[in-house]
Amino acid sequence: MILTPCMFRTTTPAPLKEIGVVLPTIEGVYQPGQLFVHRLFAYKGIILCSFKTKVIEKTDDPKEPVIKRDETQYQVLIHRGDWASMGFPVDLTAYLAESNSYANRGEKVFTTMNGLDCVSHADILPFAGSERSPIDHDLFDRIFHSSEAASESQQAEAGGVPVVRYSIRNEIRPFYMSSTRSWMAPCHVNRETNEGIEVTVTTFYLGTTLSGGQPKHMWRYVMRLNNLTGSTVIVRERHLKVFSLNSMHQLNGHGVVGRQPELTAARPAFQFSSNVDLSQSKGGHMWGSFKMERENGQTFDVHIPAFQLDAPISDSPVPSSPSTPHPPHPSAPSPTPPIPTPDRSLCSQTDFIRAYLEDYESYYV
């Protein structure tokens, strides 16, 4: 079966282009270098790495109001040709970067990266392609190299069509296999469906910085809204509450990230990213609602599931103030505890990405 744009819901005709052969979905974990099409946003991408993540889903079932399970999440590169049509901001991913201008003050810079996404296992529609460079992204050639399919079974899997395999470059592989938790690793996924709108929140702990001489812990969160009703709704307002120990404040605004997206039958989903910082590494929570409008002008509220803002234990050191000595960087080698056994399903912020790509001016300051 050949993938073409006509497979996906679209409001405008698009020229047909063969991009590959659909592969069977699997129960296990997809490997780095696997090409795919996103089932909901219909962009073409390639898998960088994977993480086992706790999913907490609220249901309407009184016997089982909350379902907790492990789910595989993937960090992926998105094909540049799909950025304009995928239906969400391209600068979805962010992290805290070191900056020379702030180094003496212990402050870091909030930095965004274009064309990356974090997707669930269910989002992946795998395919095999024959192009040497199937993904137009500045990081693709720096991370991957291509080779012909190595066995008859691999060719048979693609229906006998010659295919190209993509794998992590050898010089990057030792760093890629580091098991260090990082800003790329989701902390939790929280999901709830009400009024026919599924809201999914994925949180990421970015680390610590200093602001005005005071330590701050920063999180990034991605919210996805998926309209399951088949009719058009518009996101008019958002209302968020942030609780940290004995304080609480509200974040209200029109629409999301400067937009009031329409969720239609053709384009039912939208996602966006934002960040929040707190003085404490533990005990934070966020929750709230979206105000939606139906085609007849009727408005209704959609709950945003409550989600925790807790730093992973290994990633929650507080940076020192300028007047005290700086502690070692969390990623610095230490004789104790021993280095963990390498795990191919995890990738490291410091080793895998920054060590090899810090000279790339498009992403780093």
JSON list of N, CA and C in Angstrom, two decimals, residues 65-138:
[
{"chain": "A", "resi": 65, "resn": "PRO", "atom": "N", "xyz": [-12.82, 5.06, 37.77]},
{"chain": "A", "resi": 65, "resn": "PRO", "atom": "CA", "xyz": [-12.80, 6.47, 37.36]},
{"chain": "A", "resi": 65, "resn": "PRO", "atom": "C", "xyz": [-11.44, 6.95, 36.85]},
{"chain": "A", "resi": 66, "resn": "VAL", "atom": "N", "xyz": [-10.37, 6.27, 37.26]},
{"chain": "A", "resi": 66, "resn": "VAL", "atom": "CA", "xyz": [-9.03, 6.66, 36.82]},
{"chain": "A", "resi": 66, "resn": "VAL", "atom": "C", "xyz": [-8.28, 5.41, 36.36]},
{"chain": "A", "resi": 67, "resn": "ILE", "atom": "N", "xyz": [-7.70, 5.49, 35.17]},
{"chain": "A", "resi": 67, "resn": "ILE", "atom": "CA", "xyz": [-6.90, 4.39, 34.63]},
{"chain": "A", "resi": 67, "resn": "ILE", "atom": "C", "xyz": [-5.45, 4.85, 34.58]},
{"chain": "A", "resi": 68, "resn": "LYS", "atom": "N", "xyz": [-4.57, 4.05, 35.17]},
{"chain": "A", "resi": 68, "resn": "LYS", "atom": "CA", "xyz": [-3.14, 4.35, 35.12]},
{"chain": "A", "resi": 68, "resn": "LYS", "atom": "C", "xyz": [-2.44, 3.22, 34.37]},
{"chain": "A", "resi": 69, "resn": "ARG", "atom": "N", "xyz": [-1.61, 3.59, 33.44]},
{"chain": "A", "resi": 69, "resn": "ARG", "atom": "CA", "xyz": [-0.88, 2.59, 32.67]},
{"chain": "A", "resi": 69, "resn": "ARG", "atom": "C", "xyz": [0.42, 3.20, 32.14]},
{"chain": "A", "resi": 70, "resn": "ASP", "atom": "N", "xyz": [1.33, 2.35, 31.73]},
{"chain": "A", "resi": 70, "resn": "ASP", "atom": "CA", "xyz": [2.56, 2.80, 31.07]},
{"chain": "A", "resi": 70, "resn": "ASP", "atom": "C", "xyz": [2.32, 2.85, 29.56]},
{"chain": "A", "resi": 71, "resn": "GLU", "atom": "N", "xyz": [2.89, 3.85, 28.93]},
{"chain": "A", "resi": 71, "resn": "GLU", "atom": "CA", "xyz": [2.71, 4.05, 27.50]},
{"chain": "A", "resi": 71, "resn": "GLU", "atom": "C", "xyz": [4.03, 4.55, 26.92]},
{"chain": "A", "resi": 72, "resn": "THR", "atom": "N", "xyz": [4.37, 4.09, 25.74]},
{"chain": "A", "resi": 72, "resn": "THR", "atom": "CA", "xyz": [5.59, 4.54, 25.09]},
{"chain": "A", "resi": 72, "resn": "THR", "atom": "C", "xyz": [5.36, 5.87, 24.38]},
{"chain": "A", "resi": 73, "resn": "GLN", "atom": "N", "xyz": [6.22, 6.82, 24.67]},
{"chain": "A", "resi": 73, "resn": "GLN", "atom": "CA", "xyz": [6.22, 8.12, 24.00]},
{"chain": "A", "resi": 73, "resn": "GLN", "atom": "C", "xyz": [7.52, 8.25, 23.20]},
{"chain": "A", "resi": 74, "resn": "TYR", "atom": "N", "xyz": [7.44, 8.96, 22.08]},
{"chain": "A", "resi": 74, "resn": "TYR", "atom": "CA", "xyz": [8.59, 9.12, 21.20]},
{"chain": "A", "resi": 74, "resn": "TYR", "atom": "C", "xyz": [8.88, 10.59, 20.95]},
{"chain": "A", "resi": 75, "resn": "GLN", "atom": "N", "xyz": [10.17, 10.93, 20.95]},
{"chain": "A", "resi": 75, "resn": "GLN", "atom": "CA", "xyz": [10.60, 12.22, 20.43]},
{"chain": "A", "resi": 75, "resn": "GLN", "atom": "C", "xyz": [10.91, 12.04, 18.95]},
{"chain": "A", "resi": 76, "resn": "VAL", "atom": "N", "xyz": [10.41, 12.96, 18.12]},
{"chain": "A", "resi": 76, "resn": "VAL", "atom": "CA", "xyz": [10.51, 12.78, 16.67]},
{"chain": "A", "resi": 76, "resn": "VAL", "atom": "C", "xyz": [10.92, 14.08, 15.99]},
{"chain": "A", "resi": 77, "resn": "LEU", "atom": "N", "xyz": [11.52, 13.95, 14.80]},
{"chain": "A", "resi": 77, "resn": "LEU", "atom": "CA", "xyz": [11.73, 15.08, 13.91]},
{"chain": "A", "resi": 77, "resn": "LEU", "atom": "C", "xyz": [10.58, 15.15, 12.91]},
{"chain": "A", "resi": 78, "resn": "ILE", "atom": "N", "xyz": [10.13, 16.36, 12.60]},
{"chain": "A", "resi": 78, "resn": "ILE", "atom": "CA", "xyz": [9.02, 16.58, 11.66]},
{"chain": "A", "resi": 78, "resn": "ILE", "atom": "C", "xyz": [9.57, 17.11, 10.35]},
{"chain": "A", "resi": 79, "resn": "HIS", "atom": "N", "xyz": [9.12, 16.56, 9.25]},
{"chain": "A", "resi": 79, "resn": "HIS", "atom": "CA", "xyz": [9.50, 17.00, 7.91]},
{"chain": "A", "resi": 79, "resn": "HIS", "atom": "C", "xyz": [9.11, 18.46, 7.69]},
{"chain": "A", "resi": 80, "resn": "ARG", "atom": "N", "xyz": [10.08, 19.29, 7.28]},
{"chain": "A", "resi": 80, "resn": "ARG", "atom": "CA", "xyz": [9.85, 20.72, 7.13]},
{"chain": "A", "resi": 80, "resn": "ARG", "atom": "C", "xyz": [8.69, 21.03, 6.16]},
{"chain": "A", "resi": 81, "resn": "GLY", "atom": "N", "xyz": [8.52, 20.22, 5.15]},
{"chain": "A", "resi": 81, "resn": "GLY", "atom": "CA", "xyz": [7.46, 20.46, 4.18]},
{"chain": "A", "resi": 81, "resn": "GLY", "atom": "C", "xyz": [6.07, 20.38, 4.77]},
{"chain": "A", "resi": 82, "resn": "ASP", "atom": "N", "xyz": [5.93, 19.81, 5.99]},
{"chain": "A", "resi": 82, "resn": "ASP", "atom": "CA", "xyz": [4.62, 19.68, 6.64]},
{"chain": "A", "resi": 82, "resn": "ASP", "atom": "C", "xyz": [4.40, 20.72, 7.73]},
{"chain": "A", "resi": 83, "resn": "TRP", "atom": "N", "xyz": [5.40, 21.55, 8.03]},
{"chain": "A", "resi": 83, "resn": "TRP", "atom": "CA", "xyz": [5.27, 22.49, 9.13]},
{"chain": "A", "resi": 83, "resn": "TRP", "atom": "C", "xyz": [4.08, 23.43, 8.96]},
{"chain": "A", "resi": 84, "resn": "ALA", "atom": "N", "xyz": [3.85, 23.90, 7.73]},
{"chain": "A", "resi": 84, "resn": "ALA", "atom": "CA", "xyz": [2.81, 24.90, 7.51]},
{"chain": "A", "resi": 84, "resn": "ALA", "atom": "C", "xyz": [1.40, 24.32, 7.59]},
{"chain": "A", "resi": 85, "resn": "SER", "atom": "N", "xyz": [1.27, 23.00, 7.39]},
{"chain": "A", "resi": 85, "resn": "SER", "atom": "CA", "xyz": [-0.06, 22.40, 7.30]},
{"chain": "A", "resi": 85, "resn": "SER", "atom": "C", "xyz": [-0.41, 21.48, 8.47]},
{"chain": "A", "resi": 86, "resn": "MET", "atom": "N", "xyz": [0.51, 21.28, 9.41]},
{"chain": "A", "resi": 86, "resn": "MET", "atom": "CA", "xyz": [0.25, 20.27, 10.45]},
{"chain": "A", "resi": 86, "resn": "MET", "atom": "C", "xyz": [-0.70, 20.75, 11.53]},
{"chain": "A", "resi": 87, "resn": "GLY", "atom": "N", "xyz": [-0.98, 22.06, 11.62]},
{"chain": "A", "resi": 87, "resn": "GLY", "atom": "CA", "xyz": [-2.04, 22.52, 12.50]},
{"chain": "A", "resi": 87, "resn": "GLY", "atom": "C", "xyz": [-1.64, 22.86, 13.91]},
{"chain": "A", "resi": 88, "resn": "PHE", "atom": "N", "xyz": [-0.35, 23.07, 14.16]},
{"chain": "A", "resi": 88, "resn": "PHE", "atom": "CA", "xyz": [0.07, 23.51, 15.50]},
{"chain": "A", "resi": 88, "resn": "PHE", "atom": "C", "xyz": [1.39, 24.25, 15.36]},
{"chain": "A", "resi": 89, "resn": "PRO", "atom": "N", "xyz": [1.78, 25.06, 16.36]},
{"chain": "A", "resi": 89, "resn": "PRO", "atom": "CA", "xyz": [3.01, 25.85, 16.26]},
{"chain": "A", "resi": 89, "resn": "PRO", "atom": "C", "xyz": [4.24, 24.96, 16.06]},
{"chain": "A", "resi": 90, "resn": "VAL", "atom": "N", "xyz": [5.17, 25.43, 15.24]},
{"chain": "A", "resi": 90, "resn": "VAL", "atom": "CA", "xyz": [6.35, 24.64, 14.92]},
{"chain": "A", "resi": 90, "resn": "VAL", "atom": "C", "xyz": [7.36, 24.63, 16.06]},
{"chain": "A", "resi": 91, "resn": "ASP", "atom": "N", "xyz": [7.31, 25.66, 16.94]},
{"chain": "A", "resi": 91, "resn": "ASP", "atom": "CA", "xyz": [8.28, 25.75, 18.04]},
{"chain": "A", "resi": 91, "resn": "ASP", "atom": "C", "xyz": [7.71, 25.13, 19.31]},
{"chain": "A", "resi": 92, "resn": "LEU", "atom": "N", "xyz": [7.30, 23.87, 19.21]},
{"chain": "A", "resi": 92, "resn": "LEU", "atom": "CA", "xyz": [6.62, 23.20, 20.31]},
{"chain": "A", "resi": 92, "resn": "LEU", "atom": "C", "xyz": [7.58, 22.78, 21.42]},
{"chain": "A", "resi": 93, "resn": "THR", "atom": "N", "xyz": [8.83, 22.53, 21.08]},
{"chain": "A", "resi": 93, "resn": "THR", "atom": "CA", "xyz": [9.81, 21.98, 22.02]},
{"chain": "A", "resi": 93, "resn": "THR", "atom": "C", "xyz": [10.74, 23.07, 22.54]},
{"chain": "A", "resi": 94, "resn": "ALA", "atom": "N", "xyz": [11.06, 23.03, 23.83]},
{"chain": "A", "resi": 94, "resn": "ALA", "atom": "CA", "xyz": [11.92, 24.04, 24.44]},
{"chain": "A", "resi": 94, "resn": "ALA", "atom": "C", "xyz": [12.76, 23.42, 25.54]},
{"chain": "A", "resi": 95, "resn": "TYR", "atom": "N", "xyz": [13.83, 24.11, 25.91]},
{"chain": "A", "resi": 95, "resn": "TYR", "atom": "CA", "xyz": [14.71, 23.64, 26.98]},
{"chain": "A", "resi": 95, "resn": "TYR", "atom": "C", "xyz": [15.43, 24.85, 27.57]},
{"chain": "A", "resi": 96, "resn": "LEU", "atom": "N", "xyz": [16.13, 24.64, 28.67]},
{"chain": "A", "resi": 96, "resn": "LEU", "atom": "CA", "xyz": [16.95, 25.69, 29.30]},
{"chain": "A", "resi": 96, "resn": "LEU", "atom": "C", "xyz": [18.39, 25.53, 28.83]},
{"chain": "A", "resi": 97, "resn": "ALA", "atom": "N", "xyz": [18.91, 26.57, 28.17]},
{"chain": "A", "resi": 97, "resn": "ALA", "atom": "CA", "xyz": [20.26, 26.51, 27.62]},
{"chain": "A", "resi": 97, "resn": "ALA", "atom": "C", "xyz": [21.21, 27.39, 28.41]},
{"chain": "A", "resi": 98, "resn": "GLU", "atom": "N", "xyz": [22.46, 26.96, 28.47]},
{"chain": "A", "resi": 98, "resn": "GLU", "atom": "CA", "xyz": [23.50, 27.80, 29.05]},
{"chain": "A", "resi": 98, "resn": "GLU", "atom": "C", "xyz": [23.75, 28.98, 28.11]},
{"chain": "A", "resi": 99, "resn": "SER", "atom": "N", "xyz": [24.09, 30.12, 28.68]},
{"chain": "A", "resi": 99, "resn": "SER", "atom": "CA", "xyz": [24.40, 31.29, 27.87]},
{"chain": "A", "resi": 99, "resn": "SER", "atom": "C", "xyz": [25.58, 32.02, 28.49]},
{"chain": "A", "resi": 100, "resn": "ASN", "atom": "N", "xyz": [26.56, 32.38, 27.67]},
{"chain": "A", "resi": 100, "resn": "ASN", "atom": "CA", "xyz": [27.76, 33.04, 28.19]},
{"chain": "A", "resi": 100, "resn": "ASN", "atom": "C", "xyz": [27.44, 34.35, 28.90]},
{"chain": "A", "resi": 101, "resn": "SER", "atom": "N", "xyz": [26.44, 35.06, 28.40]},
{"chain": "A", "resi": 101, "resn": "SER", "atom": "CA", "xyz": [26.13, 36.36, 28.97]},
{"chain": "A", "resi": 101, "resn": "SER", "atom": "C", "xyz": [25.54, 36.25, 30.37]},
{"chain": "A", "resi": 102, "resn": "TYR", "atom": "N", "xyz": [25.00, 35.06, 30.71]},
{"chain": "A", "resi": 102, "resn": "TYR", "atom": "CA", "xyz": [24.40, 34.88, 32.01]},
{"chain": "A", "resi": 102, "resn": "TYR", "atom": "C", "xyz": [25.16, 33.88, 32.88]},
{"chain": "A", "resi": 103, "resn": "ALA", "atom": "N", "xyz": [26.29, 33.37, 32.39]},
{"chain": "A", "resi": 103, "resn": "ALA", "atom": "CA", "xyz": [26.96, 32.27, 33.07]},
{"chain": "A", "resi": 103, "resn": "ALA", "atom": "C", "xyz": [27.38, 32.63, 34.49]},
{"chain": "A", "resi": 104, "resn": "ASN", "atom": "N", "xyz": [27.81, 33.84, 34.69]},
{"chain": "A", "resi": 104, "resn": "ASN", "atom": "CA", "xyz": [28.30, 34.23, 36.02]},
{"chain": "A", "resi": 104, "resn": "ASN", "atom": "C", "xyz": [27.17, 34.42, 37.02]},
{"chain": "A", "resi": 105, "resn": "ARG", "atom": "N", "xyz": [25.96, 34.52, 36.54]},
{"chain": "A", "resi": 105, "resn": "ARG", "atom": "CA", "xyz": [24.84, 34.75, 37.44]},
{"chain": "A", "resi": 105, "resn": "ARG", "atom": "C", "xyz": [23.99, 33.50, 37.64]},
{"chain": "A", "resi": 106, "resn": "GLY", "atom": "N", "xyz": [24.38, 32.40, 37.04]},
{"chain": "A", "resi": 106, "resn": "GLY", "atom": "CA", "xyz": [23.64, 31.16, 37.21]},
{"chain": "A", "resi": 106, "resn": "GLY", "atom": "C", "xyz": [22.32, 31.12, 36.48]},
{"chain": "A", "resi": 107, "resn": "GLU", "atom": "N", "xyz": [22.08, 32.08, 35.58]},
{"chain": "A", "resi": 107, "resn": "GLU", "atom": "CA", "xyz": [20.83, 32.11, 34.84]},
{"chain": "A", "resi": 107, "resn": "GLU", "atom": "C", "xyz": [20.97, 31.35, 33.53]},
{"chain": "A", "resi": 108, "resn": "LYS", "atom": "N", "xyz": [19.88, 30.77, 33.09]},
{"chain": "A", "resi": 108, "resn": "LYS", "atom": "CA", "xyz": [19.83, 30.05, 31.82]},
{"chain": "A", "resi": 108, "resn": "LYS", "atom": "C", "xyz": [18.80, 30.71, 30.91]},
{"chain": "A", "resi": 109, "resn": "VAL", "atom": "N", "xyz": [18.86, 30.35, 29.63]},
{"chain": "A", "resi": 109, "resn": "VAL", "atom": "CA", "xyz": [17.99, 30.97, 28.63]},
{"chain": "A", "resi": 109, "resn": "VAL", "atom": "C", "xyz": [16.97, 29.96, 28.15]},
{"chain": "A", "resi": 110, "resn": "PHE", "atom": "N", "xyz": [15.71, 30.36, 28.18]},
{"chain": "A", "resi": 110, "resn": "PHE", "atom": "CA", "xyz": [14.62, 29.51, 27.65]},
{"chain": "A", "resi": 110, "resn": "PHE", "atom": "C", "xyz": [14.71, 29.54, 26.13]},
{"chain": "A", "resi": 111, "resn": "THR", "atom": "N", "xyz": [14.96, 28.38, 25.52]},
{"chain": "A", "resi": 111, "resn": "THR", "atom": "CA", "xyz": [15.27, 28.28, 24.11]},
{"chain": "A", "resi": 111, "resn": "THR", "atom": "C", "xyz": [14.33, 27.28, 23.44]},
{"chain": "A", "resi": 112, "resn": "THR", "atom": "N", "xyz": [13.85, 27.62, 22.26]},
{"chain": "A", "resi": 112, "resn": "THR", "atom": "CA", "xyz": [12.94, 26.73, 21.53]},
{"chain": "A", "resi": 112, "resn": "THR", "atom": "C", "xyz": [13.67, 26.03, 20.39]},
{"chain": "A", "resi": 113, "resn": "MET", "atom": "N", "xyz": [13.14, 24.87, 20.00]},
{"chain": "A", "resi": 113, "resn": "MET", "atom": "CA", "xyz": [13.66, 24.11, 18.87]},
{"chain": "A", "resi": 113, "resn": "MET", "atom": "C", "xyz": [12.50, 23.85, 17.91]},
{"chain": "A", "resi": 114, "resn": "ASN", "atom": "N", "xyz": [12.71, 24.11, 16.65]},
{"chain": "A", "resi": 114, "resn": "ASN", "atom": "CA", "xyz": [11.66, 23.95, 15.65]},
{"chain": "A", "resi": 114, "resn": "ASN", "atom": "C", "xyz": [11.60, 22.52, 15.12]},
{"chain": "A", "resi": 115, "resn": "GLY", "atom": "N", "xyz": [10.38, 22.08, 14.82]},
{"chain": "A", "resi": 115, "resn": "GLY", "atom": "CA", "xyz": [10.20, 20.82, 14.11]},
{"chain": "A", "resi": 115, "resn": "GLY", "atom": "C", "xyz": [10.43, 19.57, 14.91]},
{"chain": "A", "resi": 116, "resn": "LEU", "atom": "N", "xyz": [10.22, 19.63, 16.25]},
{"chain": "A", "resi": 116, "resn": "LEU", "atom": "CA", "xyz": [10.25, 18.43, 17.08]},
{"chain": "A", "resi": 116, "resn": "LEU", "atom": "C", "xyz": [8.90, 18.26, 17.74]},
{"chain": "A", "resi": 117, "resn": "ASP", "atom": "N", "xyz": [8.53, 17.01, 18.00]},
{"chain": "A", "resi": 117, "resn": "ASP", "atom": "CA", "xyz": [7.26, 16.72, 18.67]},
{"chain": "A", "resi": 117, "resn": "ASP", "atom": "C", "xyz": [7.46, 15.48, 19.54]},
{"chain": "A", "resi": 118, "resn": "CYS", "atom": "N", "xyz": [6.59, 15.34, 20.53]},
{"chain": "A", "resi": 118, "resn": "CYS", "atom": "CA", "xyz": [6.55, 14.14, 21.36]},
{"chain": "A", "resi": 118, "resn": "CYS", "atom": "C", "xyz": [5.23, 13.45, 21.09]},
{"chain": "A", "resi": 119, "resn": "VAL", "atom": "N", "xyz": [5.26, 12.21, 20.63]},
{"chain": "A", "resi": 119, "resn": "VAL", "atom": "CA", "xyz": [4.05, 11.52, 20.18]},
{"chain": "A", "resi": 119, "resn": "VAL", "atom": "C", "xyz": [3.89, 10.20, 20.92]},
{"chain": "A", "resi": 120, "resn": "SER", "atom": "N", "xyz": [2.67, 9.71, 20.97]},
{"chain": "A", "resi": 120, "resn": "SER", "atom": "CA", "xyz": [2.41, 8.43, 21.61]},
{"chain": "A", "resi": 120, "resn": "SER", "atom": "C", "xyz": [2.54, 7.28, 20.62]},
{"chain": "A", "resi": 121, "resn": "HIS", "atom": "N", "xyz": [2.61, 6.08, 21.14]},
{"chain": "A", "resi": 121, "resn": "HIS", "atom": "CA", "xyz": [2.73, 4.90, 20.28]},
{"chain": "A", "resi": 121, "resn": "HIS", "atom": "C", "xyz": [1.54, 4.80, 19.33]},
{"chain": "A", "resi": 122, "resn": "ALA", "atom": "N", "xyz": [0.36, 5.16, 19.82]},
{"chain": "A", "resi": 122, "resn": "ALA", "atom": "CA", "xyz": [-0.85, 5.06, 18.99]},
{"chain": "A", "resi": 122, "resn": "ALA", "atom": "C", "xyz": [-0.86, 6.06, 17.85]},
{"chain": "A", "resi": 123, "resn": "ASP", "atom": "N", "xyz": [-0.06, 7.12, 17.94]},
{"chain": "A", "resi": 123, "resn": "ASP", "atom": "CA", "xyz": [-0.01, 8.13, 16.88]},
{"chain": "A", "resi": 123, "resn": "ASP", "atom": "C", "xyz": [0.77, 7.68, 15.66]},
{"chain": "A", "resi": 124, "resn": "ILE", "atom": "N", "xyz": [1.57, 6.61, 15.80]},
{"chain": "A", "resi": 124, "resn": "ILE", "atom": "CA", "xyz": [2.53, 6.21, 14.77]},
{"chain": "A", "resi": 124, "resn": "ILE", "atom": "C", "xyz": [1.88, 5.33, 13.71]},
{"chain": "A", "resi": 125, "resn": "LEU", "atom": "N", "xyz": [1.96, 5.76, 12.45]},
{"chain": "A", "resi": 125, "resn": "LEU", "atom": "CA", "xyz": [1.63, 4.91, 11.30]},
{"chain": "A", "resi": 125, "resn": "LEU", "atom": "C", "xyz": [2.94, 4.69, 10.55]},
{"chain": "A", "resi": 126, "resn": "PRO", "atom": "N", "xyz": [3.61, 3.55, 10.79]},
{"chain": "A", "resi": 126, "resn": "PRO", "atom": "CA", "xyz": [4.96, 3.34, 10.24]},
{"chain": "A", "resi": 126, "resn": "PRO", "atom": "C", "xyz": [4.94, 3.08, 8.74]},
{"chain": "A", "resi": 127, "resn": "PHE", "atom": "N", "xyz": [5.99, 3.52, 8.07]},
{"chain": "A", "resi": 127, "resn": "PHE", "atom": "CA", "xyz": [6.14, 3.20, 6.65]},
{"chain": "A", "resi": 127, "resn": "PHE", "atom": "C", "xyz": [7.61, 3.09, 6.31]},
{"chain": "A", "resi": 128, "resn": "ALA", "atom": "N", "xyz": [7.88, 2.45, 5.17]},
{"chain": "A", "resi": 128, "resn": "ALA", "atom": "CA", "xyz": [9.24, 2.32, 4.65]},
{"chain": "A", "resi": 128, "resn": "ALA", "atom": "C", "xyz": [9.35, 3.14, 3.39]},
{"chain": "A", "resi": 129, "resn": "GLY", "atom": "N", "xyz": [10.47, 3.85, 3.24]},
{"chain": "A", "resi": 129, "resn": "GLY", "atom": "CA", "xyz": [10.67, 4.69, 2.06]},
{"chain": "A", "resi": 129, "resn": "GLY", "atom": "C", "xyz": [11.93, 4.31, 1.32]},
{"chain": "A", "resi": 130, "resn": "SER", "atom": "N", "xyz": [12.12, 4.90, 0.14]},
{"chain": "A", "resi": 130, "resn": "SER", "atom": "CA", "xyz": [13.29, 4.60, -0.70]},
{"chain": "A", "resi": 130, "resn": "SER", "atom": "C", "xyz": [14.19, 5.81, -0.88]},
{"chain": "A", "resi": 131, "resn": "GLU", "atom": "N", "xyz": [13.88, 6.95, -0.23]},
{"chain": "A", "resi": 131, "resn": "GLU", "atom": "CA", "xyz": [14.70, 8.14, -0.35]},
{"chain": "A", "resi": 131, "resn": "GLU", "atom": "C", "xyz": [15.84, 8.10, 0.64]},
{"chain": "A", "resi": 132, "resn": "ARG", "atom": "N", "xyz": [16.99, 8.64, 0.24]},
{"chain": "A", "resi": 132, "resn": "ARG", "atom": "CA", "xyz": [18.14, 8.70, 1.13]},
{"chain": "A", "resi": 132, "resn": "ARG", "atom": "C", "xyz": [17.94, 9.75, 2.23]},
{"chain": "A", "resi": 133, "resn": "SER", "atom": "N", "xyz": [17.28, 10.84, 1.90]},
{"chain": "A", "resi": 133, "resn": "SER", "atom": "CA", "xyz": [17.00, 11.90, 2.88]},
{"chain": "A", "resi": 133, "resn": "SER", "atom": "C", "xyz": [15.51, 12.20, 2.85]},
{"chain": "A", "resi": 134, "resn": "PRO", "atom": "N", "xyz": [14.69, 11.36, 3.49]},
{"chain": "A", "resi": 134, "resn": "PRO", "atom": "CA", "xyz": [13.23, 11.51, 3.40]},
{"chain": "A", "resi": 134, "resn": "PRO", "atom": "C", "xyz": [12.69, 12.64, 4.25]},
{"chain": "A", "resi": 135, "resn": "ILE", "atom": "N", "xyz": [13.49, 13.12, 5.23]},
{"chain": "A", "resi": 135, "resn": "ILE", "atom": "CA", "xyz": [13.02, 14.15, 6.16]},
{"chain": "A", "resi": 135, "resn": "ILE", "atom": "C", "xyz": [13.86, 15.41, 5.96]},
{"chain": "A", "resi": 136, "resn": "ASP", "atom": "N", "xyz": [13.19, 16.49, 5.58]},
{"chain": "A", "resi": 136, "resn": "ASP", "atom": "CA", "xyz": [13.86, 17.78, 5.45]},
{"chain": "A", "resi": 136, "resn": "ASP", "atom": "C", "xyz": [13.87, 18.45, 6.83]},
{"chain": "A", "resi": 137, "resn": "HIS", "atom": "N", "xyz": [14.99, 18.31, 7.51]},
{"chain": "A", "resi": 137, "resn": "HIS", "atom": "CA", "xyz": [15.15, 18.92, 8.83]},
{"chain": "A", "resi": 137, "resn": "HIS", "atom": "C", "xyz": [16.65, 19.12, 9.05]},
{"chain": "A", "resi": 138, "resn": "ASP", "atom": "N", "xyz": [17.03, 20.24, 9.65]},
{"chain": "A", "resi": 138, "resn": "ASP", "atom": "CA", "xyz": [18.45, 20.56, 9.83]},
{"chain": "A", "resi": 138, "resn": "ASP", "atom": "C", "xyz": [19.20, 19.53, 10.65]}
]
